[in-house]
Coordinates of C-alpha atoms and ligand atoms in Angstrom, one line a residue:
X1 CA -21.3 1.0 29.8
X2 CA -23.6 -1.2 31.6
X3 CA -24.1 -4.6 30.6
X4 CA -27.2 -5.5 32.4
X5 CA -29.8 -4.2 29.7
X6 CA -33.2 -3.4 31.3
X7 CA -35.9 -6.1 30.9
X8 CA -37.5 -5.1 27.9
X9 CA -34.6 -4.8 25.5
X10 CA -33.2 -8.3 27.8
X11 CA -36.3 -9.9 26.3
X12 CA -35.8 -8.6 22.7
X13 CA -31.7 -9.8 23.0
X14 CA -32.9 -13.6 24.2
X15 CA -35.7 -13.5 21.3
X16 CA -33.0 -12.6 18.4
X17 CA -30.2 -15.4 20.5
X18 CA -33.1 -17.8 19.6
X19 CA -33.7 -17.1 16.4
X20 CA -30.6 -16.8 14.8
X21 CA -29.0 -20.5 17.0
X22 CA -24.7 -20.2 16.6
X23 CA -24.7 -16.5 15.2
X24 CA -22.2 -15.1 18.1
X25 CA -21.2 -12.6 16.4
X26 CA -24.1 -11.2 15.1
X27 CA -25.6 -11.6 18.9
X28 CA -22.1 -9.8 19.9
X29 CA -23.3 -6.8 17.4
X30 CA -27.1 -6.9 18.7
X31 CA -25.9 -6.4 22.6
X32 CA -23.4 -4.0 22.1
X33 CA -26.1 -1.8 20.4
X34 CA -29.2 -2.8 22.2
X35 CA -27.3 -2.0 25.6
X36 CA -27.1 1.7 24.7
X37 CA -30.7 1.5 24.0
X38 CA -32.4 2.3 27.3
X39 CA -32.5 5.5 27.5
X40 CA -33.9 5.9 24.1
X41 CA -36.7 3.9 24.5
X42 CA -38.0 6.0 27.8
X43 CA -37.4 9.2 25.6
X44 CA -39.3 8.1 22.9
X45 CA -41.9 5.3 23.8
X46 CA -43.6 5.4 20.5
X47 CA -40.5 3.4 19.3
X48 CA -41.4 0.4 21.4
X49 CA -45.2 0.4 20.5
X50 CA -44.3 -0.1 16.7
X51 CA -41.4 -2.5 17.4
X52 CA -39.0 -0.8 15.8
X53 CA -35.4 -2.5 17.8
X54 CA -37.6 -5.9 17.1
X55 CA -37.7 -5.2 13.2
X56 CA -34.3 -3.4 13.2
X57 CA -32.8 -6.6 14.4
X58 CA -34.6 -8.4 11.6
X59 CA -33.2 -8.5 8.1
X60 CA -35.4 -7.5 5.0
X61 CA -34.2 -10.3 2.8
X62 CA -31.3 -12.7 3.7
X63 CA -29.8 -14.1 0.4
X64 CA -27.7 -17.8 0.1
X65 CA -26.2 -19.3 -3.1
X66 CA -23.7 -21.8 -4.7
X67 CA -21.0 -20.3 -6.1
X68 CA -19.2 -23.4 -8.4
X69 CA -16.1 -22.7 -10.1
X70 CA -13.2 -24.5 -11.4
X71 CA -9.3 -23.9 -10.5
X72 CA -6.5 -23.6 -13.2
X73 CA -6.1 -27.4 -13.2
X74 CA -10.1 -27.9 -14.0
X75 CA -11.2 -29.2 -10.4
X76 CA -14.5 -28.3 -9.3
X77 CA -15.1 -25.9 -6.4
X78 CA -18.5 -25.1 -4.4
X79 CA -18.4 -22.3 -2.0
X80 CA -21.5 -20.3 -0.4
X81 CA -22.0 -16.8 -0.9
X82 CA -24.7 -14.7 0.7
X83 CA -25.9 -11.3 1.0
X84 CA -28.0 -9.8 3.9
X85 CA -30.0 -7.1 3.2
X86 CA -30.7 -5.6 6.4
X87 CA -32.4 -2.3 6.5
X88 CA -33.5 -0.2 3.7
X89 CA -35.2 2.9 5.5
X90 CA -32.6 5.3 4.5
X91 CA -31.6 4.5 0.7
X92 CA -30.5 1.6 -1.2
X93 CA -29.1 -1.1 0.9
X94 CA -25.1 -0.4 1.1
X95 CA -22.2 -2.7 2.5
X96 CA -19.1 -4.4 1.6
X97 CA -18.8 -8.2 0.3
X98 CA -16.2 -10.0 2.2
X99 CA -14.3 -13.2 0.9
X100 CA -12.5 -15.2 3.2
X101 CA -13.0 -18.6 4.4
X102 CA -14.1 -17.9 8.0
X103 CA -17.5 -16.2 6.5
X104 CA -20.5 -17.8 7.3
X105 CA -23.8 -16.6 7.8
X106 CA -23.5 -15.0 11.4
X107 CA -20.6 -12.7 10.4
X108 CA -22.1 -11.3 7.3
X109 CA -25.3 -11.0 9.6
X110 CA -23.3 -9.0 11.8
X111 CA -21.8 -6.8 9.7
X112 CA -24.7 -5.9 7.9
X113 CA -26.2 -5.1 11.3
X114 CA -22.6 -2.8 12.0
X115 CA -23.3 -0.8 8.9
X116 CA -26.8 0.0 9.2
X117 CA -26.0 2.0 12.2
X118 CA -22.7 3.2 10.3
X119 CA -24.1 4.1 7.0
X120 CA -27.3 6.5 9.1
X121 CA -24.2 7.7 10.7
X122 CA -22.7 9.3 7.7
X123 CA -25.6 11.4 6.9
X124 CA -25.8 9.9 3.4
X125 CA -28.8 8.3 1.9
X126 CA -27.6 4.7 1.9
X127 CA -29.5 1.7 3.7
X128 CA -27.2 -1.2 5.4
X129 CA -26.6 -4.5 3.8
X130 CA -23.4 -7.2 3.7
X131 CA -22.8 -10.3 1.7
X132 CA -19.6 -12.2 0.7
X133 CA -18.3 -15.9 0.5
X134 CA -16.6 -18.5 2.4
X135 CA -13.9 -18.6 -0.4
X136 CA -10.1 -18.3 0.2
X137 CA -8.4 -16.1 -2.3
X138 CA -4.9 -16.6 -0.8
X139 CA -2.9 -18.1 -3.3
X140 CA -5.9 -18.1 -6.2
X141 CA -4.0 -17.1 -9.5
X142 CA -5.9 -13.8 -11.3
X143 CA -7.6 -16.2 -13.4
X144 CA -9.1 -18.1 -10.8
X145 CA -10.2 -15.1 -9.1
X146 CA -12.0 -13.8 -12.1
X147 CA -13.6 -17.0 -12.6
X148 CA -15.1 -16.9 -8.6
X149 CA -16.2 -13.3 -9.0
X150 CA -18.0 -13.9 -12.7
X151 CA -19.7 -17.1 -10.6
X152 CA -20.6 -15.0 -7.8
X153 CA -21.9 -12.4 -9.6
X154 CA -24.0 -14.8 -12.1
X155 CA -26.3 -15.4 -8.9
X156 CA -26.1 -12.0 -7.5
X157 CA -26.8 -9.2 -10.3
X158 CA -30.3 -10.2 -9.9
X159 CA -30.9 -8.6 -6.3
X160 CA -28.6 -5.8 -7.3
X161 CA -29.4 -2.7 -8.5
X162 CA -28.9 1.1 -8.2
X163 CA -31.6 2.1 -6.7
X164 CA -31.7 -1.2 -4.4
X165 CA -28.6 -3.1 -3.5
X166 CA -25.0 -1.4 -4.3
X167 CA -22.2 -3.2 -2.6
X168 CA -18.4 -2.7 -2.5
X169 CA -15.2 -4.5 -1.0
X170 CA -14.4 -5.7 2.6
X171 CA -11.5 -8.2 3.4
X172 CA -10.7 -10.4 0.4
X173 CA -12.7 -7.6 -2.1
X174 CA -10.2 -4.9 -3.9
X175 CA -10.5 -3.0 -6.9
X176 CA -9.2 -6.1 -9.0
X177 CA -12.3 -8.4 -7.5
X178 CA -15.1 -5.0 -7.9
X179 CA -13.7 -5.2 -11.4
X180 CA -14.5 -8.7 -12.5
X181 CA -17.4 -7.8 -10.5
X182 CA -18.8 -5.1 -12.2
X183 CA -18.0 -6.7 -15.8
X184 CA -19.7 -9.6 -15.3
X185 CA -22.6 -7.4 -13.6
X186 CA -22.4 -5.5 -17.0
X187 CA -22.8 -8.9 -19.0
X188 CA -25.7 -10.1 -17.5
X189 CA -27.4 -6.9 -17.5
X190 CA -26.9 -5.1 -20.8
X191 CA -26.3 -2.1 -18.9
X192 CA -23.0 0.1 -17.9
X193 CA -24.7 0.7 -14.9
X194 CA -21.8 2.5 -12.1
X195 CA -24.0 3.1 -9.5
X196 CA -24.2 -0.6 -9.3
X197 CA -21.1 -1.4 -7.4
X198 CA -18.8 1.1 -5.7
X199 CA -14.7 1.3 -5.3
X200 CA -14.6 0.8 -9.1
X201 CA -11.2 2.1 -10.5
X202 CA -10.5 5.6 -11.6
X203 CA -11.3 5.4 -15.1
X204 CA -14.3 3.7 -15.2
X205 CA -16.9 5.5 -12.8
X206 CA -14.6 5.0 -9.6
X207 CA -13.9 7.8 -7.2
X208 CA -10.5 9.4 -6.2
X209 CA -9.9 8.8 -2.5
X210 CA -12.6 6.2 -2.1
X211 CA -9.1 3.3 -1.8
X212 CA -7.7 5.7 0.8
X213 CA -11.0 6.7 2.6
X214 CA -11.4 4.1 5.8
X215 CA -8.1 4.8 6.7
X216 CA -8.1 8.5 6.5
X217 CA -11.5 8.6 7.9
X218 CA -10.8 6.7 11.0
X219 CA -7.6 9.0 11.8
X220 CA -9.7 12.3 11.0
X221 CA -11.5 10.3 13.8
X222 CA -9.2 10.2 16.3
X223 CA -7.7 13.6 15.4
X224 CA -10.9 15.2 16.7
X225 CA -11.1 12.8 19.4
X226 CA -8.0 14.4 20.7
X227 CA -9.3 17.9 20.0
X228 CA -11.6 17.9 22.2
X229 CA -9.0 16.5 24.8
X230 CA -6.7 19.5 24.0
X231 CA -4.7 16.9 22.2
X232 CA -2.6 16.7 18.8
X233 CA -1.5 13.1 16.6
X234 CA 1.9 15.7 16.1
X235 CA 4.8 13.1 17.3
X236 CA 2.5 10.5 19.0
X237 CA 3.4 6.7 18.7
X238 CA 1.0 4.7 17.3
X239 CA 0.6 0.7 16.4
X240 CA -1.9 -0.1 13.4
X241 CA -3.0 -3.9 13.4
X242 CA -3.4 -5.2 9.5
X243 CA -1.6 -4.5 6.5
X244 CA -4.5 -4.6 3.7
X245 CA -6.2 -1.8 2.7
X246 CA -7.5 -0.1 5.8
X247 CA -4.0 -0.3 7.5
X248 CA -2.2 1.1 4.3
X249 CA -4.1 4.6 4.3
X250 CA -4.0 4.6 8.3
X251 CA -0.7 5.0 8.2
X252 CA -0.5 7.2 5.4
X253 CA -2.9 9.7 7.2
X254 CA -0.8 9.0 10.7
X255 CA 2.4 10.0 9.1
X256 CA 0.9 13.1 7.7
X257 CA 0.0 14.1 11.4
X258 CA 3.3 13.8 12.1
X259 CA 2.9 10.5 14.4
X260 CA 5.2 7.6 14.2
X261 CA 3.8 4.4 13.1
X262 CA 5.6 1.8 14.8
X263 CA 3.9 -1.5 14.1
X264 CA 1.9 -3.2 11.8
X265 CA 0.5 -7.2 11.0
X266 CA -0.8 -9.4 9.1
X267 CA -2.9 -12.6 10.0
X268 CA 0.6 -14.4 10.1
X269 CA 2.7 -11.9 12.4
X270 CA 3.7 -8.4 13.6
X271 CA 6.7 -6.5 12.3
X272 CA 8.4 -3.6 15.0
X273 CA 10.3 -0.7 13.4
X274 CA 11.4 1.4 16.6
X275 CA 12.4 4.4 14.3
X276 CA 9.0 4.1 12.2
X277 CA 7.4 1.9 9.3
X278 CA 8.3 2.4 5.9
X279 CA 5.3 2.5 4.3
X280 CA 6.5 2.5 0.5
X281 CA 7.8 -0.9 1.2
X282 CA 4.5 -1.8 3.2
X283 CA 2.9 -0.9 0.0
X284 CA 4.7 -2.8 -2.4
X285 CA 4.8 -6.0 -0.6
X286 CA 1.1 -6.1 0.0
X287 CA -0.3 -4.0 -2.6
X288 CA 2.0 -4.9 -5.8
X289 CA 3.4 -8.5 -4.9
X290 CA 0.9 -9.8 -2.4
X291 CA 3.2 -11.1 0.1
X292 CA 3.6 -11.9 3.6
X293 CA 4.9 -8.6 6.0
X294 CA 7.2 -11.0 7.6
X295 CA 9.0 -10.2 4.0
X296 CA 9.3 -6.6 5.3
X297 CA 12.5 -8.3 7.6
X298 CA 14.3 -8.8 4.7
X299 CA 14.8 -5.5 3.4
X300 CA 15.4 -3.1 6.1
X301 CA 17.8 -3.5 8.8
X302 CA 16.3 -2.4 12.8
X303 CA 13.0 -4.1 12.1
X304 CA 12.2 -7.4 14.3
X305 CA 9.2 -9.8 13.1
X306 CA 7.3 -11.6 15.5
X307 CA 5.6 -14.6 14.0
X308 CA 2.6 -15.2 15.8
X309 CA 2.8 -12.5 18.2
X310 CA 0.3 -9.8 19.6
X311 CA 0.9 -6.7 18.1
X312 CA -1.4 -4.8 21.2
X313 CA 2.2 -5.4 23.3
X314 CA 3.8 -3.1 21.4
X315 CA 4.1 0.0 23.6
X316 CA 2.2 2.9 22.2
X317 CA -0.3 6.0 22.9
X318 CA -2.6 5.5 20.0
X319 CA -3.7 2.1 18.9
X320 CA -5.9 1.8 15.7
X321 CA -7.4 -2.0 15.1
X322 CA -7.8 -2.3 11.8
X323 CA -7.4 -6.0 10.7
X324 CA -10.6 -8.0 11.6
X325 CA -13.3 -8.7 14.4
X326 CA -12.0 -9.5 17.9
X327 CA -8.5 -9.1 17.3
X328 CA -8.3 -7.3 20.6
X329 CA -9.0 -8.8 23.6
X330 CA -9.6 -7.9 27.2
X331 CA -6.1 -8.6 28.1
X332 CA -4.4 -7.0 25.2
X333 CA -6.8 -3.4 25.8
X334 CA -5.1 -3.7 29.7
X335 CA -1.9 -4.0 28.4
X336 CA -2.4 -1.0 26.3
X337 CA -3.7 1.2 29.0
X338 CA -1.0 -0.4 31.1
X339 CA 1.1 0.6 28.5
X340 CA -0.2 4.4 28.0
X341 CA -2.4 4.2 25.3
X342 CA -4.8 7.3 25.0
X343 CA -6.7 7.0 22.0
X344 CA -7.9 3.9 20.0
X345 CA -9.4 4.0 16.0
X346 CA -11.0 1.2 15.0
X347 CA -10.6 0.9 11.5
X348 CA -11.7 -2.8 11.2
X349 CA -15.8 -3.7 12.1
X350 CA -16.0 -4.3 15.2
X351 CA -12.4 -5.3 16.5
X352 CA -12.6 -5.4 20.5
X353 CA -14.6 -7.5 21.9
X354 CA -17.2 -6.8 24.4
X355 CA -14.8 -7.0 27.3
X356 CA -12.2 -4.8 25.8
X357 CA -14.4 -2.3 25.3
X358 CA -15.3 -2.2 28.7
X359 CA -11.9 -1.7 30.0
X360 CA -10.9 1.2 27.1
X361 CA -14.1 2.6 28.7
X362 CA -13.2 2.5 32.6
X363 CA -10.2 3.6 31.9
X364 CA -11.8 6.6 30.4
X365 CA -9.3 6.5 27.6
X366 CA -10.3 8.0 24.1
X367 CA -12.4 4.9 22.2
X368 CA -13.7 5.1 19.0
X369 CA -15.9 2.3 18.2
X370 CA -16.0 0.9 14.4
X371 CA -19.1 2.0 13.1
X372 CA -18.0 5.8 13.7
X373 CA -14.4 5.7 13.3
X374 CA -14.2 3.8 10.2
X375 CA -17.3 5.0 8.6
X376 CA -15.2 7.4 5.9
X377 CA -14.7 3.9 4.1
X378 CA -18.9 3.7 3.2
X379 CA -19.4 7.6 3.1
X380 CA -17.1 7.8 0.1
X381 CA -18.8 5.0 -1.6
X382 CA -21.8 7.5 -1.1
X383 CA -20.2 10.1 -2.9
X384 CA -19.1 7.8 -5.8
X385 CA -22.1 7.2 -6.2
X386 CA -23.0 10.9 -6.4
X387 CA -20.5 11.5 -9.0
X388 CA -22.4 8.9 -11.0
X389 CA -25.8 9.4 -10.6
X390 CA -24.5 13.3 -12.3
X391 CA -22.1 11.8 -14.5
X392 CA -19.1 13.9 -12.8
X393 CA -16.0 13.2 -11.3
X394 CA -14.3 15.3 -8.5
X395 CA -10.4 16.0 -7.9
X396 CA -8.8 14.2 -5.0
X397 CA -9.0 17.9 -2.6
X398 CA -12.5 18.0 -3.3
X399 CA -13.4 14.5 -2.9
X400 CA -11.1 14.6 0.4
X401 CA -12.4 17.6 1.8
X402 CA -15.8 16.2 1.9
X403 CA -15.1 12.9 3.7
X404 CA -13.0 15.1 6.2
X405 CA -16.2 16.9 6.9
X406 CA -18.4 14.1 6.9
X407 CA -15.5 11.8 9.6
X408 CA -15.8 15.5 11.9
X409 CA -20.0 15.7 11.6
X410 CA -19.8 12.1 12.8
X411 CA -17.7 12.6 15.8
X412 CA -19.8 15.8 16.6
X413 CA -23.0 14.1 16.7
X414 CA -21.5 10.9 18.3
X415 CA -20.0 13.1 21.1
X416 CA -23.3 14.9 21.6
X417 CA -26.0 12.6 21.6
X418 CA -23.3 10.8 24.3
X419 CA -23.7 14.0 26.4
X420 CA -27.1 14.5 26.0
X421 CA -27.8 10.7 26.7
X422 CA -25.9 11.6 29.8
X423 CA -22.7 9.8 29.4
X424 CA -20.1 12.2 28.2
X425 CA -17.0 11.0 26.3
X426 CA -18.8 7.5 25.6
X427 CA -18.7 7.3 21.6
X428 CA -20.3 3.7 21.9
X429 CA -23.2 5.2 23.1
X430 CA -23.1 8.2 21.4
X431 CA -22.9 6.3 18.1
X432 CA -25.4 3.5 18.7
X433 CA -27.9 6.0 19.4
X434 CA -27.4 8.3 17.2
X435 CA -27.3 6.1 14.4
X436 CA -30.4 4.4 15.9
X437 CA -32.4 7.5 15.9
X438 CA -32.0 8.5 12.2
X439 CA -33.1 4.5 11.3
X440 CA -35.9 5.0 13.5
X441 CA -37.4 7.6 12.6
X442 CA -37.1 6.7 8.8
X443 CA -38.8 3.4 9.5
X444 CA -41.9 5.1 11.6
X445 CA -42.3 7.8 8.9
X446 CA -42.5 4.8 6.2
X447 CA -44.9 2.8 8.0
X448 CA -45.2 -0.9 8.7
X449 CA -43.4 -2.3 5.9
Ligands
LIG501 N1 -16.7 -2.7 3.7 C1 -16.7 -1.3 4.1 C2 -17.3 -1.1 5.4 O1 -17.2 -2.0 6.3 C3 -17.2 -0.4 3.0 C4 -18.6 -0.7 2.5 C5 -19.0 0.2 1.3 O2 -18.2 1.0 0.8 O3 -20.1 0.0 0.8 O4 -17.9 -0.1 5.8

């Protein structure tokens, strides 16, 4: 992957830098994308003439709020929530909400930018949108978390809609917090509208597998990743970084491939279990009690916890990312390769930064970038929202069969348009183009709008 990008798209980069001051990771998402985009642009001209990369990098409708609420011993709280809504040339904008105290306007920019390109990846008909708050749930009782979510959602229902905005969870956002969510939505609205919100719980409009799809989605990823390599998951070693959601279900689906899952984190440390993670106990501790995975120590003899450590130095052959942005560094992506590392899922939005990337790619190891390998995550909320648009609800082989198909169309048409854009093997640039395309030429058949 080059980094020098030709003159024109150099100019478009320095004009969104400028307009969007202290964003870097939203300008980290532009480049990565706008570097594939050479060779598009010479193939299809007509795309610079009506500006589409200019407008692509330009939100519809950029949303910011107060969200006040009060704690369990009645002090007052303001926190700032927001919702981008990028690009709605292929359906209703679509995207997670994030909470977490490290969100601010560039991140939720960039993510929104991430899954426009994801979301035309899948196929479905969803736009690309993101919002979120700068709010720390860690440690928040269930009452106070109901009492943020009703707040957030007072300001919000009234961009939201069906047919317009539908989001879902992120880091921070489960199916207690789209819960609150969705009731308060319902409130306000005077409407039991599903299609309004998506990873709802089973019961009430949400969709079997939709919890488990990122994670199974990115390893049907890198399961075809290593098809086409002549290669198999069957008794390979892998290291998943995280221990929320995305990780859980990674390591579910890696297990059922018969690899052994060695290590897994949270923002606090790694844990190491040579002989391979439990993942009941994962699951309890994270998903039943909340706690810290350092906890996992405590209750199995052979594993070692590393507080503070790097779980990329954890010898392995397939690494999936799959905590947060830029948890993976140039130096940690040579140590893996050092290390023997074939294949890496990224299950988290954008994980490895720029440099990283660049060494998985020299080293012509197996790279999955985000916004194809963890696009399973999005594609199901697509199909809840099918089952509620026809009032249906599909068993967990059907629903699973589908996103299986949809993770193995992605790869296909990401390893393609790589070939035919004359760099076989590169999913970053089969992916940035390919999602590109199908954007584009939504947004030139709807005219200038
Ligand atoms: N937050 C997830 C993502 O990054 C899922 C979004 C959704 O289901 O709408 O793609």
């Amino acid at each position: 992957m080059s980094t020098a990008l030709p003159e024109q798209i150099e100019a478009i980069f320095q004009q969104v830098k400028a307009r969007n001051p202290g964003e870097d990771e939203f300008h980290q998402a532009v480049k990565e994308v706008l570097e594939s985009l050479g060779p598009v642009l010479v193939k299809y001209p007509e795309f610079s003439d009506q500006k589409i990369i200019e407008r692509i990098c330009e939100p519809e409708r950029q949303i910011i709020f107060r969200v006040p609420w009060q704690d369990d011993r009645g002090e007052v709280h303001i926190n700032r929530g927001f919702r981008v809504e990028f690009n709605s040339a292929l359906g209703p904008y679509k995207g997670g909400l994030r909470f977490h105290p490290s969100v601010y306007l560039g991140i939720i920019k960039f993510l929104g930018f991430e899954q426009v390109f994801k979301n035309a990846l899948t196929g479905m008909p969803i736009g690309g949108g993101k919002g979120g708050a700068d709010f720390d749930p860690k440690g928040r009782s269930d009452s106070e978390i109901m009492r943020f979510c009703q707040s957030f959602m007072t300001e919000l229902h009234r961009h939201l809609g069906e047919h317009t905005d539908v989001p879902a969870g992120d880091i921070g956002v489960g199916g207690r917090e789209i819960g609150y969510l969705f009731g308060q939505y319902k409130r306000l609205t005077n409407r039991y509208e599903s299609g309004v919100l998506t990873g709802k719980g089973i019961g009430w409009g949400g969709s079997l597998v939709r919890k488990e799809a990122t994670g199974y989605g990115a390893v049907y990823f890198v399961r075809e990743m290593l098809k086409v390599r002549k290669d198999s998951l069957d008794g390979k070693t892998c290291v998943v970084s995280g221990a929320g959601n995305v990780a859980i279900y990674t390591i579910e689906k890696l297990h059922e491939h018969g690899a052994r899952v060695v290590a897994c984190s949270d923002s606090h440390g790694v844990i190491i279990v040579e002989k391979g993670i439990d993942l009941d106990l994962v699951k309890q501790l994270k998903e039943v009690e909340r706690r810290r995975i350092a906890d996992y120590a405590g209750y199995r003899q052979g594993a070692r916890y590393l507080a503070g450590g790097t779980i990329w130095e954890v010898p392995c052959q397939v690494a999936m990312p799959s905590a947060t942005q830029n948890e993976l560094n140039g130096r940690d992506a040579r140590t893996l390769v050092r290390n023997g590392c074939i294949a890496i899922g990224e299950g988290a939005n954008m994980p490895t930064t720029p440099e990283g990337i660049r060494v998985f790619l020299d080293a012509g190891i197996a790279y999955g970038p985000g916004k194809a390998a963890n696009a399973g995550g999005v594609a199901t909320s697509a199909l809840e929202m099918q089952q509620n648009a026809s009032r249906d609800s599909w068993s967990f082989e059907f629903t699973e069969q589908k996103l299986d198909s949809i993770m193995t169309g992605i790869h296909a048409a990401t390893w393609e348009t790589a070939e035919e854009f004359g760099a076989p093997g590169n999913y970053v640039i089969g992916a940035n183009i390919a999602g590109f395309i199908r954007v584009a030429r939504a947004m030139e058949a709807l005219g200038l709008i």
